[in-house]
Tab-separated table of C-alpha atoms in Angstrom:
chain	number	residue	atom	x	y	z
A	1	MET	CA	-20.034	23.064	-30.804
A	2	ASP	CA	-19.549	20.279	-33.465
A	3	GLU	CA	-21.319	16.900	-34.043
A	4	ASP	CA	-19.509	15.462	-31.042
A	5	GLY	CA	-20.941	18.108	-28.709
A	6	PRO	CA	-19.394	21.149	-26.917
A	7	GLN	CA	-15.735	21.216	-26.667
A	8	ALA	CA	-15.142	23.350	-23.555
A	9	CYS	CA	-12.831	22.044	-20.947
A	10	ALA	CA	-12.779	23.011	-17.333
A	11	VAL	CA	-9.718	25.106	-16.370
A	12	LEU	CA	-10.306	25.160	-12.689
A	13	TYR	CA	-8.551	22.489	-10.899
A	14	ALA	CA	-7.499	21.678	-7.313
A	15	THR	CA	-4.488	19.786	-6.040
A	16	GLY	CA	-4.238	17.214	-3.389
A	17	GLY	CA	-3.283	13.653	-2.693
A	18	THR	CA	0.318	13.412	-1.507
A	19	THR	CA	1.115	10.700	1.088
A	20	THR	CA	4.488	12.183	2.184
A	21	THR	CA	5.326	15.543	3.252
A	22	PRO	CA	6.439	17.422	-0.006
A	23	SER	CA	9.699	19.254	-0.209
A	24	PRO	CA	11.440	21.306	-2.957
A	25	ALA	CA	12.552	18.843	-5.659
A	26	PRO	CA	16.064	18.803	-7.226
A	27	ASP	CA	16.257	17.640	-10.745
A	28	HIS	CA	14.763	14.039	-11.161
A	29	ALA	CA	13.906	13.774	-7.318
A	30	PRO	CA	11.823	10.584	-6.774
A	31	ASP	CA	9.820	11.626	-3.611
A	32	SER	CA	8.464	15.082	-4.321
A	33	ALA	CA	6.824	17.024	-7.062
A	34	PRO	CA	8.753	19.926	-8.581
A	35	GLY	CA	8.108	23.210	-6.925
A	36	ASP	CA	5.710	21.546	-4.448
A	37	ASP	CA	5.717	23.509	-1.254
A	38	SER	CA	2.631	22.967	0.895
A	39	GLY	CA	3.302	26.395	2.517
A	40	GLY	CA	2.960	29.585	0.763
A	41	ASP	CA	-0.299	31.374	0.280
A	42	GLY	CA	-2.413	28.308	0.198
A	43	SER	CA	-3.676	29.002	-3.293
A	44	ASP	CA	-2.332	25.528	-4.483
A	45	SER	CA	-1.928	23.785	-1.174
A	46	ALA	CA	-1.669	20.111	-1.246
A	47	HIS	CA	-4.016	18.044	0.976
A	48	ASP	CA	-3.659	14.494	2.197
A	49	HIS	CA	-6.666	12.973	0.445
A	50	GLY	CA	-5.552	9.647	-0.738
A	51	SER	CA	-7.843	7.111	-2.616
A	52	GLU	CA	-7.259	3.809	-0.822
A	53	GLY	CA	-9.023	0.829	-2.208
A	54	ASP	CA	-9.684	2.212	-5.540
A	55	ASP	CA	-9.220	0.251	-8.589
A	56	GLY	CA	-8.885	3.260	-10.993
A	57	SER	CA	-12.478	3.183	-11.988
A	58	GLY	CA	-13.837	5.114	-8.988
A	59	SER	CA	-15.555	2.077	-7.696
A	60	GLY	CA	-13.372	1.619	-4.673
A	61	ASP	CA	-13.312	-2.123	-4.939
A	62	GLY	CA	-9.586	-2.838	-5.341
A	63	PRO	CA	-5.992	-1.537	-5.171
A	64	SER	CA	-4.767	1.089	-7.657
A	65	ASP	CA	-1.476	2.908	-8.584
A	66	LEU	CA	-3.655	5.974	-8.938
A	67	GLY	CA	-4.077	6.338	-5.196
A	68	SER	CA	-0.819	7.822	-4.252
A	69	GLY	CA	1.243	10.929	-5.116
A	70	PRO	CA	0.162	14.397	-6.353
A	71	ALA	CA	-3.360	14.770	-7.929
A	72	LEU	CA	-5.367	17.268	-9.909
A	73	TYR	CA	-9.020	17.434	-9.677
A	74	PHE	CA	-11.349	19.010	-12.320
A	75	VAL	CA	-14.799	18.875	-13.778
A	76	THR	CA	-15.787	18.169	-17.435
A	77	ALA	CA	-18.692	16.384	-19.074
A	78	THR	CA	-18.058	12.942	-20.565
A	79	THR	CA	-20.274	13.975	-23.489
A	80	THR	CA	-17.373	16.171	-24.909
A	81	ARG	CA	-14.861	14.815	-27.238
A	82	HIS	CA	-12.087	15.216	-24.790
A	83	GLY	CA	-14.251	13.790	-21.996
A	84	ARG	CA	-14.789	10.655	-23.930
A	85	ALA	CA	-11.100	10.391	-24.746
A	86	LEU	CA	-10.268	10.890	-21.027
A	87	ALA	CA	-12.554	7.979	-20.113
A	88	GLU	CA	-10.836	5.484	-22.426
A	89	PRO	CA	-9.364	2.479	-20.326
A	90	ASP	CA	-5.705	2.860	-19.802
A	91	GLY	CA	-5.758	6.261	-21.697
A	92	ARG	CA	-2.765	8.470	-21.028
A	93	VAL	CA	-2.951	12.356	-20.778
A	94	ALA	CA	-0.592	15.111	-21.179
A	95	PHE	CA	-1.243	18.546	-19.712
A	96	THR	CA	0.150	22.012	-19.014
A	97	VAL	CA	-0.598	24.324	-15.951
A	98	GLN	CA	0.474	27.942	-16.200
A	99	ARG	CA	-0.894	31.531	-15.508
A	100	ASP	CA	-2.031	33.591	-18.442
A	101	GLY	CA	-0.276	36.802	-19.357
A	102	GLN	CA	3.181	35.895	-17.953
A	103	GLU	CA	6.224	37.647	-19.343
A	104	TRP	CA	8.565	35.034	-20.972
A	105	ALA	CA	11.628	36.022	-18.596
A	106	GLU	CA	9.359	35.203	-15.454
A	107	LEU	CA	7.393	32.316	-17.022
A	108	THR	CA	6.551	29.403	-14.537
A	109	GLY	CA	4.474	26.470	-15.386
A	110	LEU	CA	4.034	22.536	-15.155
A	111	GLN	CA	4.130	19.958	-17.911
A	112	GLY	CA	2.977	16.576	-17.052
A	113	ARG	CA	1.752	13.131	-18.162
A	114	GLY	CA	-0.380	10.718	-16.308
A	115	ARG	CA	-3.765	8.961	-16.081
A	116	CYS	CA	-7.329	10.223	-15.454
A	117	ARG	CA	-10.325	8.495	-13.877
A	118	ILE	CA	-13.827	9.438	-13.148
A	119	LEU	CA	-14.608	9.644	-9.462
A	120	ASP	CA	-17.783	8.279	-7.810
A	121	GLY	CA	-18.895	7.156	-4.320
A	122	ALA	CA	-16.440	7.969	-1.502
A	123	ALA	CA	-13.587	8.867	-3.978
A	124	ARG	CA	-15.845	11.487	-5.514
A	125	ALA	CA	-16.789	12.900	-2.084
A	126	ALA	CA	-13.180	13.212	-1.028
A	127	GLY	CA	-12.355	14.821	-4.401
A	128	TRP	CA	-15.284	17.164	-4.131
A	129	ARG	CA	-13.929	18.295	-0.640
A	130	VAL	CA	-10.454	19.041	-2.258
A	131	TYR	CA	-12.095	20.886	-4.996
A	132	THR	CA	-14.477	23.007	-2.811
A	133	GLU	CA	-11.633	23.812	-0.387
A	134	ARG	CA	-9.608	25.245	-3.328
A	135	PHE	CA	-12.730	26.956	-4.860
A	136	PRO	CA	-15.086	27.993	-1.880
A	137	PHE	CA	-17.128	30.172	-4.151
A	138	VAL	CA	-18.587	26.940	-5.691
A	139	GLU	CA	-20.255	26.110	-2.380
A	140	GLN	CA	-21.497	29.771	-1.937
A	141	SER	CA	-23.581	29.672	-5.060
A	142	ASP	CA	-26.471	27.238	-5.144
A	143	ARG	CA	-26.546	27.571	-8.903
A	144	LEU	CA	-22.990	26.855	-9.587
A	145	ARG	CA	-22.680	24.080	-6.867
A	146	ASP	CA	-25.875	22.276	-8.450
A	147	ALA	CA	-24.468	22.485	-11.947
A	148	LEU	CA	-21.043	21.256	-10.905
A	149	GLU	CA	-22.353	18.463	-8.791
A	150	ARG	CA	-24.159	17.026	-11.826
A	151	THR	CA	-20.887	17.356	-13.843
A	152	THR	CA	-18.283	14.547	-13.860
A	153	LEU	CA	-15.470	14.959	-11.393
A	154	TRP	CA	-12.123	13.730	-12.507
A	155	GLU	CA	-8.874	12.861	-10.769
A	156	LEU	CA	-5.639	13.091	-12.851
A	157	ARG	CA	-2.749	11.321	-11.281
A	158	PRO	CA	0.639	12.373	-12.860
A	159	ASP	CA	3.339	10.068	-13.171
A	160	TRP	CA	5.771	12.565	-14.628
A	161	LEU	CA	6.043	16.366	-13.956
A	162	ARG	CA	8.346	19.191	-15.219
A	163	LEU	CA	8.435	22.410	-13.523
A	164	ILE	CA	9.533	25.229	-15.885
A	165	ASP	CA	10.778	28.309	-14.048
A	166	ASN	CA	12.507	31.055	-16.135
A	167	GLY	CA	12.655	33.212	-12.835
A	168	GLN	CA	15.565	30.897	-11.842
A	169	GLY	CA	17.216	31.328	-15.266
A	170	PHE	CA	15.986	30.929	-18.829
A	171	GLY	CA	15.000	27.290	-19.509
A	172	HIS	CA	15.319	26.197	-15.678
A	173	LYS	CA	13.533	22.856	-15.231
A	174	GLU	CA	13.014	20.502	-12.465
A	175	GLU	CA	11.506	17.060	-13.049
A	176	TRP	CA	9.707	14.539	-10.921
A	177	HIS	CA	8.981	10.818	-11.771
A	178	ARG	CA	6.673	8.725	-9.702
A	179	SER	CA	8.671	5.961	-8.041
Protein backbone atom coordinates (compact mmCIF):
# COMPACT_ATOMS: atom_id res chain seq x y z
CA MET A 1 0.00 0.00 0.00
CA ASP A 2 1.21 3.53 -0.71
CA GLU A 3 -0.26 6.99 -0.12
CA ASP A 4 -2.71 6.31 -2.95
CA GLY A 5 -4.16 3.21 -1.28
CA PRO A 6 -3.83 -0.51 -2.01
CA GLN A 7 -2.64 -1.37 -5.48
CA ALA A 8 -4.15 -4.83 -5.98
CA CYS A 9 -6.13 -5.48 -9.13
CA ALA A 10 -8.80 -8.12 -9.66
CA VAL A 11 -7.56 -10.90 -11.91
CA LEU A 12 -10.86 -12.71 -12.28
CA TYR A 13 -12.85 -11.60 -15.28
CA ALA A 14 -15.88 -12.80 -17.18
CA THR A 15 -16.54 -12.47 -20.89
CA GLY A 16 -19.74 -11.55 -22.65
CA GLY A 17 -21.51 -9.08 -24.85
CA THR A 18 -21.32 -10.15 -28.47
CA THR A 19 -24.23 -9.19 -30.69
CA THR A 20 -23.31 -11.56 -33.50
CA THR A 21 -22.49 -15.25 -33.46
CA PRO A 22 -18.70 -15.40 -33.13
CA SER A 23 -16.61 -17.51 -35.45
CA PRO A 24 -12.88 -18.15 -35.73
CA ALA A 25 -11.16 -15.01 -36.97
CA PRO A 26 -8.62 -14.80 -39.76
CA ASP A 27 -6.03 -12.01 -39.49
CA HIS A 28 -7.74 -8.60 -39.24
CA ALA A 29 -11.27 -10.03 -39.34
CA PRO A 30 -13.81 -7.27 -38.69
CA ASP A 31 -16.72 -9.28 -37.30
CA SER A 32 -15.31 -11.65 -34.67
CA ALA A 33 -12.77 -11.66 -31.90
CA PRO A 34 -9.62 -13.74 -32.43
CA GLY A 35 -9.90 -17.25 -31.07
CA ASP A 36 -13.50 -16.62 -30.00
CA ASP A 37 -15.47 -19.83 -30.19
CA SER A 38 -18.51 -19.96 -28.01
CA GLY A 39 -18.30 -23.74 -27.84
CA GLY A 40 -15.49 -25.48 -26.04
CA ASP A 41 -15.62 -26.23 -22.34
CA GLY A 42 -17.57 -23.11 -21.40
CA SER A 43 -14.75 -21.71 -19.27
CA ASP A 44 -14.63 -18.53 -21.34
CA SER A 45 -18.02 -18.72 -23.01
CA ALA A 46 -19.49 -15.57 -24.49
CA HIS A 47 -22.98 -14.49 -23.54
CA ASP A 48 -25.33 -12.12 -25.33
CA HIS A 49 -25.54 -9.38 -22.69
CA GLY A 50 -25.59 -6.06 -24.51
CA SER A 51 -25.82 -2.67 -22.83
CA GLU A 52 -28.47 -0.98 -24.93
CA GLY A 53 -29.19 2.62 -24.09
CA ASP A 54 -26.01 3.19 -22.09
CA ASP A 55 -24.01 6.36 -22.56
CA GLY A 56 -20.79 4.81 -21.30
CA SER A 57 -21.23 6.09 -17.76
CA GLY A 58 -23.39 3.21 -16.59
CA SER A 59 -26.41 5.47 -16.25
CA GLY A 60 -28.35 3.93 -19.13
CA ASP A 61 -29.53 7.32 -20.41
CA GLY A 62 -28.21 7.37 -23.98
CA PRO A 63 -26.46 5.54 -26.81
CA SER A 64 -22.89 4.34 -26.53
CA ASP A 65 -20.28 2.67 -28.70
CA LEU A 66 -19.45 0.60 -25.60
CA GLY A 67 -22.65 -1.45 -25.92
CA SER A 68 -21.63 -3.91 -28.65
CA GLY A 69 -18.89 -6.40 -29.35
CA PRO A 70 -16.82 -8.43 -26.89
CA ALA A 71 -16.61 -7.33 -23.26
CA LEU A 72 -14.67 -8.22 -20.11
CA TYR A 73 -16.21 -7.76 -16.66
CA PHE A 74 -14.08 -7.38 -13.54
CA VAL A 75 -14.14 -5.90 -10.05
CA THR A 76 -11.72 -3.43 -8.52
CA ALA A 77 -12.10 -0.50 -6.16
CA THR A 78 -12.08 3.10 -7.40
CA THR A 79 -9.89 3.98 -4.42
CA THR A 80 -6.83 2.30 -5.96
CA ARG A 81 -4.50 4.20 -8.27
CA HIS A 82 -5.48 2.05 -11.25
CA GLY A 83 -9.18 2.33 -10.33
CA ARG A 84 -8.96 6.12 -10.42
CA ALA A 85 -7.10 5.96 -13.74
CA LEU A 86 -9.71 3.61 -15.24
CA ALA A 87 -12.49 5.99 -14.18
CA GLU A 88 -11.01 8.96 -16.08
CA PRO A 89 -13.40 10.21 -18.81
CA ASP A 90 -12.37 9.01 -22.27
CA GLY A 91 -9.53 7.02 -20.72
CA ARG A 92 -7.97 4.29 -22.84
CA VAL A 93 -6.73 1.00 -21.42
CA ALA A 94 -4.35 -1.70 -22.58
CA PHE A 95 -4.47 -5.23 -21.19
CA THR A 96 -3.17 -8.76 -21.51
CA VAL A 97 -4.86 -12.05 -20.66
CA GLN A 98 -2.93 -15.29 -20.36
CA ARG A 99 -2.63 -18.31 -18.12
CA ASP A 100 0.32 -18.43 -15.75
CA GLY A 101 3.00 -21.08 -16.11
CA GLN A 102 2.83 -21.63 -19.88
CA GLU A 103 5.81 -22.94 -21.78
CA TRP A 104 6.88 -20.47 -24.48
CA ALA A 105 6.39 -22.98 -27.33
CA GLU A 106 2.69 -23.38 -26.44
CA LEU A 107 2.06 -19.84 -25.15
CA THR A 108 -1.39 -18.43 -25.88
CA GLY A 109 -2.87 -15.17 -24.75
CA LEU A 110 -4.62 -11.95 -25.71
CA GLN A 111 -3.42 -8.38 -25.96
CA GLY A 112 -5.98 -5.63 -26.28
CA ARG A 113 -6.90 -1.98 -26.11
CA GLY A 114 -10.24 -0.36 -25.37
CA ARG A 115 -12.29 1.64 -22.88
CA CYS A 116 -13.61 0.90 -19.39
CA ARG A 117 -16.66 2.10 -17.57
CA ILE A 118 -18.18 1.61 -14.16
CA LEU A 119 -21.48 -0.25 -14.26
CA ASP A 120 -24.53 0.68 -12.22
CA GLY A 121 -28.27 0.10 -12.37
CA ALA A 122 -29.52 -2.35 -15.00
CA ALA A 123 -26.11 -2.50 -16.70
CA ARG A 124 -24.51 -3.58 -13.41
CA ALA A 125 -27.18 -6.24 -12.87
CA ALA A 126 -26.55 -7.65 -16.37
CA GLY A 127 -22.77 -7.55 -15.89
CA TRP A 128 -23.08 -9.16 -12.46
CA ARG A 129 -25.06 -12.05 -14.02
CA VAL A 130 -22.26 -12.60 -16.55
CA TYR A 131 -19.65 -12.44 -13.79
CA THR A 132 -21.40 -14.89 -11.47
CA GLU A 133 -22.18 -17.30 -14.34
CA ARG A 134 -18.43 -17.40 -15.01
CA PHE A 135 -17.56 -17.63 -11.29
CA PRO A 136 -20.45 -19.47 -9.57
CA PHE A 137 -18.41 -19.84 -6.36
CA VAL A 138 -19.00 -16.10 -5.76
CA GLU A 139 -22.74 -16.71 -5.24
CA GLN A 140 -22.05 -19.77 -3.09
CA SER A 141 -20.13 -17.79 -0.45
CA ASP A 142 -22.13 -15.15 1.45
CA ARG A 143 -18.93 -13.45 2.61
CA LEU A 144 -17.36 -13.28 -0.86
CA ARG A 145 -20.62 -12.28 -2.57
CA ASP A 146 -21.24 -9.48 -0.04
CA ALA A 147 -17.68 -8.16 -0.45
CA LEU A 148 -17.80 -8.19 -4.26
CA GLU A 149 -21.28 -6.66 -4.38
CA ARG A 150 -19.83 -3.65 -2.51
CA THR A 151 -16.90 -3.41 -4.96
CA THR A 152 -17.11 -1.53 -8.24
CA LEU A 153 -18.03 -3.70 -11.24
CA TRP A 154 -16.37 -2.63 -14.49
CA GLU A 155 -16.96 -3.36 -18.16
CA LEU A 156 -14.04 -3.24 -20.57
CA ARG A 157 -15.02 -3.01 -24.26
CA PRO A 158 -12.03 -3.73 -26.49
CA ASP A 159 -11.69 -2.06 -29.87
CA TRP A 160 -8.55 -4.02 -30.79
CA LEU A 161 -7.54 -7.57 -29.86
CA ARG A 162 -4.53 -9.67 -30.80
CA LEU A 163 -4.49 -13.40 -30.13
CA ILE A 164 -0.99 -14.84 -29.72
CA ASP A 165 -0.90 -18.62 -30.25
CA ASN A 166 2.56 -20.16 -30.41
CA GLY A 167 0.89 -23.61 -30.57
CA GLN A 168 0.13 -22.80 -34.23
CA GLY A 169 3.73 -21.71 -34.85
CA PHE A 170 6.07 -19.33 -33.06
CA GLY A 171 4.73 -15.78 -33.21
CA HIS A 172 1.33 -16.76 -34.71
CA LYS A 173 -1.05 -13.81 -34.36
CA GLU A 174 -4.64 -13.05 -35.25
CA GLU A 175 -6.07 -9.55 -34.91
CA TRP A 176 -9.55 -8.13 -34.56
CA HIS A 177 -10.61 -4.49 -34.87
CA ARG A 178 -14.05 -3.22 -33.94
CA SER A 179 -15.77 -2.17 -37.16
